[in-house]
Amino acid sequence: MATTNKADNRVELFVPKGAANDEPNLVIGINGVNYVLPRGKKSMVPDFVKAEYDRSVAAQEKYDATVDELLDAANKPLPGAST
């Protein structure tokens, strides 16, 4: 049985370094295949891995913004409440 290896489109992906105690690698798993990317270095990855990384970063940014909004709302006094 022959296997075909289709040429995947590779793109450059830079994963920034995290804090000093963070893991040195970022693992992205897609359909049971793990991609281990070193932090602080550029890697050539299939385009769908970069798309998943970008989606994950956007989701984290949206989550952080929502948390900030909720914390700001929680710190405001309720309408009609005496202070």
XYZ file of N, CA and C in Angstrom:
249
model
N 0.846 -1.165 0.000
C 0.000 0.000 0.000
C 0.897 1.235 0.000
N 0.740 2.063 -0.973
C 1.555 3.272 -1.090
C 0.889 4.422 -0.342
N 1.700 5.228 0.271
C 1.172 6.406 0.943
C 1.562 7.630 0.138
N 0.664 8.550 0.046
C 0.965 9.775 -0.675
C 1.281 10.862 0.334
N 2.289 11.621 0.038
C 2.696 12.702 0.917
C 2.445 14.005 0.173
N 1.306 14.597 0.433
C 0.996 15.846 -0.255
C 1.862 16.957 0.329
N 2.251 17.860 -0.514
C 3.084 18.976 -0.067
C 2.211 19.946 0.718
N 2.532 20.111 1.989
C 1.768 21.062 2.789
C 2.440 22.423 2.697
N 1.623 23.433 2.795
C 2.140 24.794 2.731
C 2.726 25.154 4.086
N 4.013 25.389 4.119
C 4.685 25.753 5.362
C 4.804 27.265 5.449
N 4.565 27.766 6.662
C 4.686 29.194 6.931
C 5.535 29.370 8.180
N 6.062 30.564 8.324
C 6.898 30.863 9.486
C 6.021 31.279 10.658
N 6.322 30.748 11.833
C 5.576 31.076 13.049
C 6.576 31.359 14.160
N 6.430 32.535 14.774
C 7.266 32.901 15.912
C 6.416 32.843 17.165
N 6.853 32.056 18.143
C 6.169 31.952 19.431
C 7.016 32.714 20.441
N 6.493 33.821 21.005
C 7.306 34.600 21.944
C 7.579 33.832 23.225
N 8.680 34.219 23.876
C 9.010 33.622 25.168
C 8.015 34.091 26.206
N 7.757 33.265 27.175
C 6.872 33.623 28.272
C 7.685 34.076 29.469
N 7.130 33.879 30.638
C 7.830 34.221 31.880
C 8.951 33.208 32.117
N 9.779 33.502 33.096
C 10.938 32.647 33.379
C 10.530 31.218 33.747
N 9.384 31.051 34.380
C 8.955 29.719 34.830
C 8.076 28.984 33.825
N 7.818 29.575 32.669
C 6.986 28.922 31.656
C 7.733 27.773 31.004
N 6.983 26.907 30.368
C 7.565 25.799 29.620
C 8.400 26.349 28.466
N 9.502 25.694 28.115
C 10.325 26.197 27.012
C 9.718 25.928 25.637
N 8.715 25.065 25.570
C 8.080 24.719 24.301
C 6.574 24.919 24.392
N 5.963 25.190 23.240
C 4.518 25.257 23.127
C 4.073 24.041 22.331
N 3.096 23.309 22.829
C 2.591 22.126 22.140
C 1.217 22.454 21.568
N 1.066 22.252 20.262
C -0.217 22.424 19.593
C -0.608 21.062 19.037
N -1.760 20.565 19.462
C -2.237 19.267 18.990
C -3.416 19.435 18.057
N -3.315 18.847 16.870
C -4.384 18.922 15.877
C -4.622 17.525 15.329
N -5.833 17.031 15.498
C -6.225 15.713 14.996
C -5.257 14.610 15.417
N -4.849 14.642 16.670
C -3.996 13.595 17.205
C -2.524 13.748 16.879
N -2.144 14.810 16.191
C -0.740 15.058 15.869
C -0.277 16.254 16.695
N 0.810 16.070 17.445
C 1.350 17.142 18.273
C 2.490 17.844 17.549
N 2.455 19.156 17.603
C 3.525 19.996 17.052
C 4.174 20.693 18.238
N 5.460 20.442 18.455
C 6.200 21.028 19.568
C 7.016 22.190 18.999
N 6.683 23.407 19.469
C 7.320 24.610 18.946
C 8.154 25.264 20.039
N 9.422 25.538 19.774
C 10.253 26.193 20.787
C 9.844 27.660 20.943
N 9.785 28.117 22.188
C 9.454 29.520 22.444
C 10.688 30.379 22.182
N 10.447 31.567 21.630
C 11.532 32.495 21.362
C 12.268 32.232 20.063
N 11.752 31.335 19.241
C 12.391 31.004 17.970
C 11.343 30.917 16.872
N 11.794 31.057 15.644
C 10.912 30.899 14.494
C 10.875 29.436 14.098
N 9.704 28.981 13.677
C 9.543 27.601 13.214
C 8.783 27.616 11.901
N 9.077 26.665 11.053
C 8.317 26.476 9.824
C 7.280 25.393 10.102
N 6.002 25.770 10.004
C 4.911 24.861 10.345
C 3.889 24.852 9.213
N 3.060 23.813 9.133
C 1.970 23.838 8.165
C 1.041 25.025 8.440
N 0.419 25.540 7.399
C -0.409 26.731 7.543
C -1.553 26.555 8.532
N -2.079 25.341 8.658
C -3.191 25.128 9.586
C -2.733 25.189 11.047
N -1.460 24.917 11.309
C -0.930 25.050 12.677
C -0.850 26.530 13.041
N -0.394 27.356 12.115
C -0.346 28.798 12.364
C -1.755 29.342 12.557
N -2.711 28.867 11.771
C -4.099 29.318 11.913
C -4.635 28.968 13.297
N -4.324 27.792 13.795
C -4.769 27.387 15.132
C -4.084 28.219 16.211
N -2.804 28.514 16.037
C -2.089 29.357 16.995
C -2.714 30.754 17.029
N -2.971 31.325 15.857
C -3.587 32.657 15.784
C -4.975 32.659 16.417
N -5.758 31.601 16.188
C -7.080 31.502 16.791
C -6.985 31.446 18.303
N -6.011 30.696 18.804
C -5.822 30.560 20.237
C -5.411 31.889 20.880
N -4.514 32.620 20.232
C -4.077 33.919 20.753
C -5.252 34.894 20.780
N -6.055 34.920 19.714
C -7.215 35.814 19.664
C -8.228 35.460 20.752
N -8.446 34.172 20.987
C -9.374 33.750 22.036
C -8.868 34.163 23.411
N -7.567 34.046 23.657
C -6.997 34.449 24.943
C -7.135 35.953 25.154
N -6.907 36.737 24.097
C -7.052 38.188 24.198
C -8.503 38.578 24.497
N -9.447 37.901 23.855
C -10.865 38.184 24.108
C -11.236 37.807 25.539
N -10.731 36.689 26.017
C -10.976 36.258 27.392
C -10.428 37.278 28.386
N -9.195 37.730 28.153
C -8.573 38.712 29.049
C -9.367 40.009 29.086
N -9.856 40.459 27.924
C -10.653 41.682 27.862
C -11.966 41.506 28.629
N -12.592 40.357 28.515
C -13.843 40.092 29.230
C -13.613 40.077 30.734
N -12.534 39.455 31.167
C -12.212 39.422 32.604
C -11.993 40.839 33.119
N -11.256 41.653 32.362
C -11.016 43.036 32.780
C -12.325 43.817 32.899
N -13.235 43.639 31.935
C -14.528 44.327 31.975
C -15.333 43.887 33.199
N -15.342 42.602 33.482
C -16.106 42.104 34.627
C -15.511 42.575 35.946
N -14.199 42.621 36.036
C -13.565 43.120 37.253
C -13.852 44.607 37.447
N -13.835 45.387 36.373
C -14.165 46.804 36.471
C -15.611 46.986 36.925
N -16.526 46.192 36.366
C -17.937 46.291 36.741
C -18.141 45.869 38.194
N -17.382 44.909 38.668
C -17.531 44.432 40.040
C -17.026 45.453 41.046
N -16.111 46.306 40.632
C -15.547 47.297 41.540
C -16.332 48.602 41.575
N -17.354 48.713 40.728
C -18.187 49.917 40.737
C -19.312 49.719 41.744
N -19.713 50.805 42.447
C -20.832 50.656 43.371
C -22.141 50.437 42.621
N -23.043 49.752 43.259
C -24.360 49.505 42.658
C -25.160 50.805 42.619
N -25.990 50.977 41.581
C -26.815 52.174 41.527
C -27.761 52.226 42.732
N -27.828 53.378 43.365
C -28.709 53.567 44.512
C -28.109 53.140 45.834
N -26.931 52.552 45.791
C -26.291 52.116 47.038
C -25.562 53.310 47.650
N -25.669 53.443 48.952
C -24.964 54.534 49.616
C -23.542 54.104 49.918
N -22.636 55.051 49.793
C -21.226 54.714 50.053
C -20.710 55.427 51.269
